[in-house]
mmCIF file of C-alpha atoms in Angstrom:
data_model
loop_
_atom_site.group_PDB
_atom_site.id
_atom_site.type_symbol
_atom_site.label_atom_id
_atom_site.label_comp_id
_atom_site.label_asym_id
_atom_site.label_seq_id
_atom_site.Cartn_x
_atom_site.Cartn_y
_atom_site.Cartn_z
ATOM 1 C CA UNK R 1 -8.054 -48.529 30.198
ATOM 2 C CA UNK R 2 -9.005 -52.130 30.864
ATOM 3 C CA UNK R 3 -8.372 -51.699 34.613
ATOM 4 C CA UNK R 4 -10.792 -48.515 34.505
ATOM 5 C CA UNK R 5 -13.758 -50.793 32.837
ATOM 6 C CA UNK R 6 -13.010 -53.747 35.414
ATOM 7 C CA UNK R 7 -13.194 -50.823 38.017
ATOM 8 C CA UNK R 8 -16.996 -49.715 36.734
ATOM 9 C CA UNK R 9 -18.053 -53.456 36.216
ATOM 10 C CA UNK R 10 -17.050 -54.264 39.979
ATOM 11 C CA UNK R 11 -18.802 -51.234 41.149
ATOM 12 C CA UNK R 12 -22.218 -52.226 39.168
ATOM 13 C CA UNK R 13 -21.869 -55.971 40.324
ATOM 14 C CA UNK R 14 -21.875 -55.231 43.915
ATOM 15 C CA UNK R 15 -25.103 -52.299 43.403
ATOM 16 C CA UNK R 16 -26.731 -54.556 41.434
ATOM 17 C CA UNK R 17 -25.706 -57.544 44.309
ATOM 18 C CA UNK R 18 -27.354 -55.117 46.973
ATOM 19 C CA UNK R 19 -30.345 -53.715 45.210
ATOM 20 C CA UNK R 20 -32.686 -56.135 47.098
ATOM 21 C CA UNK R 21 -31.035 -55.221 50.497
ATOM 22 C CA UNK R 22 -31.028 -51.262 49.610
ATOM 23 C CA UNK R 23 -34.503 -51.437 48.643
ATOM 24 C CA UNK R 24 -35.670 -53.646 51.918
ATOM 25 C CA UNK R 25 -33.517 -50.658 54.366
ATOM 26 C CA UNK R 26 -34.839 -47.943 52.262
ATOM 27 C CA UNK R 27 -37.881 -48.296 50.761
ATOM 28 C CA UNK R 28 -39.098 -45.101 52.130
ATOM 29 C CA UNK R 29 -37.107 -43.069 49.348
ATOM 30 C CA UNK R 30 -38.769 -42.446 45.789
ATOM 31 C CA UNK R 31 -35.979 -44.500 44.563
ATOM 32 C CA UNK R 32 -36.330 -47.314 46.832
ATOM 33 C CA UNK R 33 -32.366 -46.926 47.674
ATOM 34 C CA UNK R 34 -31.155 -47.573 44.428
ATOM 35 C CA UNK R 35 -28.748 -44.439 44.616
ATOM 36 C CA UNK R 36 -27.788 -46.085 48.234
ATOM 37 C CA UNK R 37 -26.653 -49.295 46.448
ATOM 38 C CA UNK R 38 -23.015 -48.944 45.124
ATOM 39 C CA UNK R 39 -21.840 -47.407 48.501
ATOM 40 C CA UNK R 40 -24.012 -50.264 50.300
ATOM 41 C CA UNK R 41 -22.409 -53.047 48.338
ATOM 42 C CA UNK R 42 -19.051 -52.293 48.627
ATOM 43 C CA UNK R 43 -19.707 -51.662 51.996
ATOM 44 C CA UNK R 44 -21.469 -54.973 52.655
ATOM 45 C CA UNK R 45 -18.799 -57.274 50.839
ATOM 46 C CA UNK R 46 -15.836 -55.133 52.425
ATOM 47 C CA UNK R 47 -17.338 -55.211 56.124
ATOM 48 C CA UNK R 48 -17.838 -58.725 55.968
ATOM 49 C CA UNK R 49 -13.955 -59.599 53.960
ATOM 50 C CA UNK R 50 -12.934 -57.377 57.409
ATOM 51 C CA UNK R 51 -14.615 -59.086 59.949
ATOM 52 C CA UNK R 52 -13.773 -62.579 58.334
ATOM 53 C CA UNK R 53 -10.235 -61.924 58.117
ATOM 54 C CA UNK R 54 -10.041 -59.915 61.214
ATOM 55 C CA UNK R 55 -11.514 -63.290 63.484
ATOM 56 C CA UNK R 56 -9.972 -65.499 61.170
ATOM 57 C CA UNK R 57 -12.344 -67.247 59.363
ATOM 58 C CA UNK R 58 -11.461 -65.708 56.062
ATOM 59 C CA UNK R 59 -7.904 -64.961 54.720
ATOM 60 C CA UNK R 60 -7.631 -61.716 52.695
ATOM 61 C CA UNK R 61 -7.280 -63.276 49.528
ATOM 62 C CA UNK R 62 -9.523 -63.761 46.136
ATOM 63 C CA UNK R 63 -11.191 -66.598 48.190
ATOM 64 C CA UNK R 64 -12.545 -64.548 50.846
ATOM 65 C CA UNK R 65 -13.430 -61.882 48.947
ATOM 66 C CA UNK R 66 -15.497 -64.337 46.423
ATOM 67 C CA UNK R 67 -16.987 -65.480 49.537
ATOM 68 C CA UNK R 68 -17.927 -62.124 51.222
ATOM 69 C CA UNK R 69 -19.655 -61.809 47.703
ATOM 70 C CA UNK R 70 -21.580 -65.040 47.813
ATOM 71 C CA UNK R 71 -22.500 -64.138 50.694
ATOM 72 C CA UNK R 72 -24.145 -60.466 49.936
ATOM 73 C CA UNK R 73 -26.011 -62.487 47.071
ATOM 74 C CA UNK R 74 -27.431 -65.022 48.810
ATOM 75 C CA UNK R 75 -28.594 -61.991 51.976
ATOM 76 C CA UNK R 76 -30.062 -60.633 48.780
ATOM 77 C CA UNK R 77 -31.380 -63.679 47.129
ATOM 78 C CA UNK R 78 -33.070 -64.425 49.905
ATOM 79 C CA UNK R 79 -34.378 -60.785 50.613
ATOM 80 C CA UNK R 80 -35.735 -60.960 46.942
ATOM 81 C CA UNK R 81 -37.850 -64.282 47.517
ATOM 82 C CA UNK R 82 -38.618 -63.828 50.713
ATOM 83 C CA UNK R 83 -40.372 -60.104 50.483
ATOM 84 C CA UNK R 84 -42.628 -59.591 47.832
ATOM 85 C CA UNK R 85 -42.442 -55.692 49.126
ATOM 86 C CA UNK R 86 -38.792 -55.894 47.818
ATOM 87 C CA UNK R 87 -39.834 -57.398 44.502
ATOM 88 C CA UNK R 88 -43.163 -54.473 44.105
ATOM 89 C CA UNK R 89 -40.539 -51.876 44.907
ATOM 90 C CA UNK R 90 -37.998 -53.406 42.465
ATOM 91 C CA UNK R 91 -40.722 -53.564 39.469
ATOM 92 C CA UNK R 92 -41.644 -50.215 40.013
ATOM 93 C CA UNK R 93 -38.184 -48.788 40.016
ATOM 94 C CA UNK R 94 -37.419 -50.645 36.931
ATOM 95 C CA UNK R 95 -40.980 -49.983 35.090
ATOM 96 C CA UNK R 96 -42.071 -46.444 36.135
ATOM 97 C CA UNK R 97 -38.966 -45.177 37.266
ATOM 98 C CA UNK R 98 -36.712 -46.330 34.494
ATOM 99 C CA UNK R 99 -35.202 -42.606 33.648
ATOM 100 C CA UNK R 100 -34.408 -41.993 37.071
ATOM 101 C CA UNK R 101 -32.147 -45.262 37.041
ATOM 102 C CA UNK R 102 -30.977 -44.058 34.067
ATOM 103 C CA UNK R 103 -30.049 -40.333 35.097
ATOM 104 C CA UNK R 104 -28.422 -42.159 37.821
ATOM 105 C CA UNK R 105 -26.116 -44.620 36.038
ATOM 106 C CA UNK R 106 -25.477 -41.831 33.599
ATOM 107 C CA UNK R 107 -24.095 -39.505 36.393
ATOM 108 C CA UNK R 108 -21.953 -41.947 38.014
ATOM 109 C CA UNK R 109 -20.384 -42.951 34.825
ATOM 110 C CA UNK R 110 -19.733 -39.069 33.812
ATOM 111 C CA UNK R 111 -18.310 -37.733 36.854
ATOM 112 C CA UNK R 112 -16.279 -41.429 37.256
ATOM 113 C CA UNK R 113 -15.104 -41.199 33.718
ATOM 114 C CA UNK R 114 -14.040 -37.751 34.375
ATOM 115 C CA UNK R 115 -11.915 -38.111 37.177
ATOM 116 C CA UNK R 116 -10.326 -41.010 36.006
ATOM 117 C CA UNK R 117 -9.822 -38.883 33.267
ATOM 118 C CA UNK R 118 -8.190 -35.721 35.871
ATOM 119 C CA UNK R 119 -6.237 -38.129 37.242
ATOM 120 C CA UNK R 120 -4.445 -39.619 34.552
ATOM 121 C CA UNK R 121 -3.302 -36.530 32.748
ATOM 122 C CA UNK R 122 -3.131 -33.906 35.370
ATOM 123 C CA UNK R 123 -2.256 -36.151 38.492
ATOM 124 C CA UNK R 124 -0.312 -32.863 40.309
ATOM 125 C CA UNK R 125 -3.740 -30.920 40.189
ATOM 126 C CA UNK R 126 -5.260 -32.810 42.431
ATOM 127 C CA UNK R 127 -1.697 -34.015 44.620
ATOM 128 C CA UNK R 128 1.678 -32.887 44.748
ATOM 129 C CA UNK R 129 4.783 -34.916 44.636
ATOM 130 C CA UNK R 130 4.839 -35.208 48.704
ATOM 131 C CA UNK R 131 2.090 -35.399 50.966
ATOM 132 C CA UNK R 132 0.817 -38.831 51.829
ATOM 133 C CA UNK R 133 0.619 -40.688 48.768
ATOM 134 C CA UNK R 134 3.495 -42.634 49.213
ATOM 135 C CA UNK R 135 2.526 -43.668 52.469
ATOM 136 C CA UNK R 136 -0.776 -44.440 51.108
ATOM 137 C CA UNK R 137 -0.083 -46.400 48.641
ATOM 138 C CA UNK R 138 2.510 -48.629 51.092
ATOM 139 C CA UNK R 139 -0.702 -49.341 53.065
ATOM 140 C CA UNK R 140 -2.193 -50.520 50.173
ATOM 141 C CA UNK R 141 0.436 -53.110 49.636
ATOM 142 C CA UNK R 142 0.852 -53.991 53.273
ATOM 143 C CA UNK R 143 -3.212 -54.925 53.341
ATOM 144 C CA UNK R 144 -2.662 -56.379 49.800
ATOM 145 C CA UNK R 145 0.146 -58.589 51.031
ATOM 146 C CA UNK R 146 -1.180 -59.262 54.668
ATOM 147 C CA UNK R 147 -3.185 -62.749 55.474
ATOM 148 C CA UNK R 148 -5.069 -61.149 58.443
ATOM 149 C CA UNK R 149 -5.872 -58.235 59.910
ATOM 150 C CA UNK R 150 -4.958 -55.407 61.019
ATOM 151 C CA UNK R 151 -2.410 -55.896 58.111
ATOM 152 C CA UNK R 152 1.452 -56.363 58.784
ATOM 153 C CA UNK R 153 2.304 -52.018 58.913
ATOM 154 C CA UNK R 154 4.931 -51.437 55.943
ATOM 155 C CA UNK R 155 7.092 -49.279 57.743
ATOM 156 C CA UNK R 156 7.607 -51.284 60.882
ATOM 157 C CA UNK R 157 8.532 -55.096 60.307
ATOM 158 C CA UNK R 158 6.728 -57.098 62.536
ATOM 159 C CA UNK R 159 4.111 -54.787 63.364
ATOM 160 C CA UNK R 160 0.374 -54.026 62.257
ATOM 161 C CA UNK R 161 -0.892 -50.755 61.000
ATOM 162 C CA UNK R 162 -1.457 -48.663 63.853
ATOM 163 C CA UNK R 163 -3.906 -46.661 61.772
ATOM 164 C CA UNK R 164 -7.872 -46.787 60.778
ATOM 165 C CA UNK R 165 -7.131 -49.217 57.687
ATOM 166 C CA UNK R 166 -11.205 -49.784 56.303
ATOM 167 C CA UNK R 167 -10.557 -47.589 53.295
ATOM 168 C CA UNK R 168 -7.684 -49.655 52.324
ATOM 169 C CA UNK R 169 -9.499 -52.812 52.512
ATOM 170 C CA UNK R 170 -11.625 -51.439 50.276
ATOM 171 C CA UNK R 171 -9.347 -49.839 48.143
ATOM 172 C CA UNK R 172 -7.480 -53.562 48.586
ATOM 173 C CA UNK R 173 -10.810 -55.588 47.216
ATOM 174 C CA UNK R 174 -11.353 -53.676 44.186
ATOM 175 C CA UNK R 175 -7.193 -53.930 43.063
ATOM 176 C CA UNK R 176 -7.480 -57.647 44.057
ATOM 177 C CA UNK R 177 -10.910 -58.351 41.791
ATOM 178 C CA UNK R 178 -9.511 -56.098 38.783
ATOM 179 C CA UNK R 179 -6.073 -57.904 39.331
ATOM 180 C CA UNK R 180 -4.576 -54.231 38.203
ATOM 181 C CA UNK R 181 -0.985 -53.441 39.717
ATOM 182 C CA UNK R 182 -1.025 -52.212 43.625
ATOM 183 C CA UNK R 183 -0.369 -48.188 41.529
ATOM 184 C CA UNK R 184 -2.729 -48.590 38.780
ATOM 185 C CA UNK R 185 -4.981 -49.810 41.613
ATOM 186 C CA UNK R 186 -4.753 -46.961 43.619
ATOM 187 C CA UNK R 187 -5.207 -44.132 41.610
ATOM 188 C CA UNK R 188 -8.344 -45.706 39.923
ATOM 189 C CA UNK R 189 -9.723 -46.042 43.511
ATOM 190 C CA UNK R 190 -8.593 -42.363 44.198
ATOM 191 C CA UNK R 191 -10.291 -41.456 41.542
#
């Protein structure tokens, strides 16, 4: 239960972390992006913990993912104070468009609840015994475990994962912030 509330509260960190930057890229929409903002904050800090670690100026570890969040925050800090159409758009979304933020938040906490709740009393509904979860979650631990990237591949010592591994970075930053068990850890971000 605790892992599933650290889960939401790193998802709302990183929207609220990239509200500035989702409303600069797409102020255009009535909601000035704020829909756009989970998937573009997780995106943001995981792109940048990949490219850090990938050229080696970052390891994959609590410190570079701190820093790939700094580092969102400060794009957005700065985006904030430095466009006053970022701060008009903000206002309004927060003054006159207060119940579509809150439809919003409402709907990602429903259907999030809801599959967390799917998945922890009726895993075999959604996967069976085989398939690829057990490879899945061994490419989990091999990114969790890995200093650099492409991480050290699980089933061949010595080797990295010949394999498009993004989603596991991901799937790797939110275990390593919530500090939940590599399992517990994937099936939350499964769900």
């Amino acid at each position: 239960m605790i892992y599933t509330l650290l889960f939401w509260l790193i998802m709302q960190l990183l929207a609220l972390l990239a509200l500035p930057l989702a409303a600069r890229l797409f102020r255009w929409l009535p909601d000035r992006g704020y829909t756009f903002s989970k998937a573009l904050g997780l995106l943001a800090v995981s792109y940048t913990l990949w490219l850090g670690v990938s050229t080696r100026l970052l390891y994959n570890n609590l410190g570079g993912i701190l820093f790939a969040i700094l580092l969102l925050a400060a794009l957005s800090t700065w985006l904030l104070y430095r466009d006053p159409q970022v701060q008009r758009d903000l206002h309004d979304l927060f003054t006159r468009q207060s119940r579509l933020v809150l439809i919003v938040e409402l709907l990602f906490t429903l259907c999030f609840v809801l599959w967390v709740l799917l998945r922890a009393y009726a895993p075999e509904k959604i996967m069976t015994a085989g398939g690829e979860k057990f490879m899945e979650i061994a490419f989990l631990n091999g990114t969790l475990n890995s200093a650099a990237f492409p991480p050290l591949d699980p089933w061949l010592s010595g080797f990295a994962i010949s394999y498009y591994y993004f989603g596991y970075v991901m799937m790797a930053l939110f275990t390593r912030l919530s500090a939940a068990p590599a399992a517990v850890g994937f099936e939350l971000y499964d769900a």
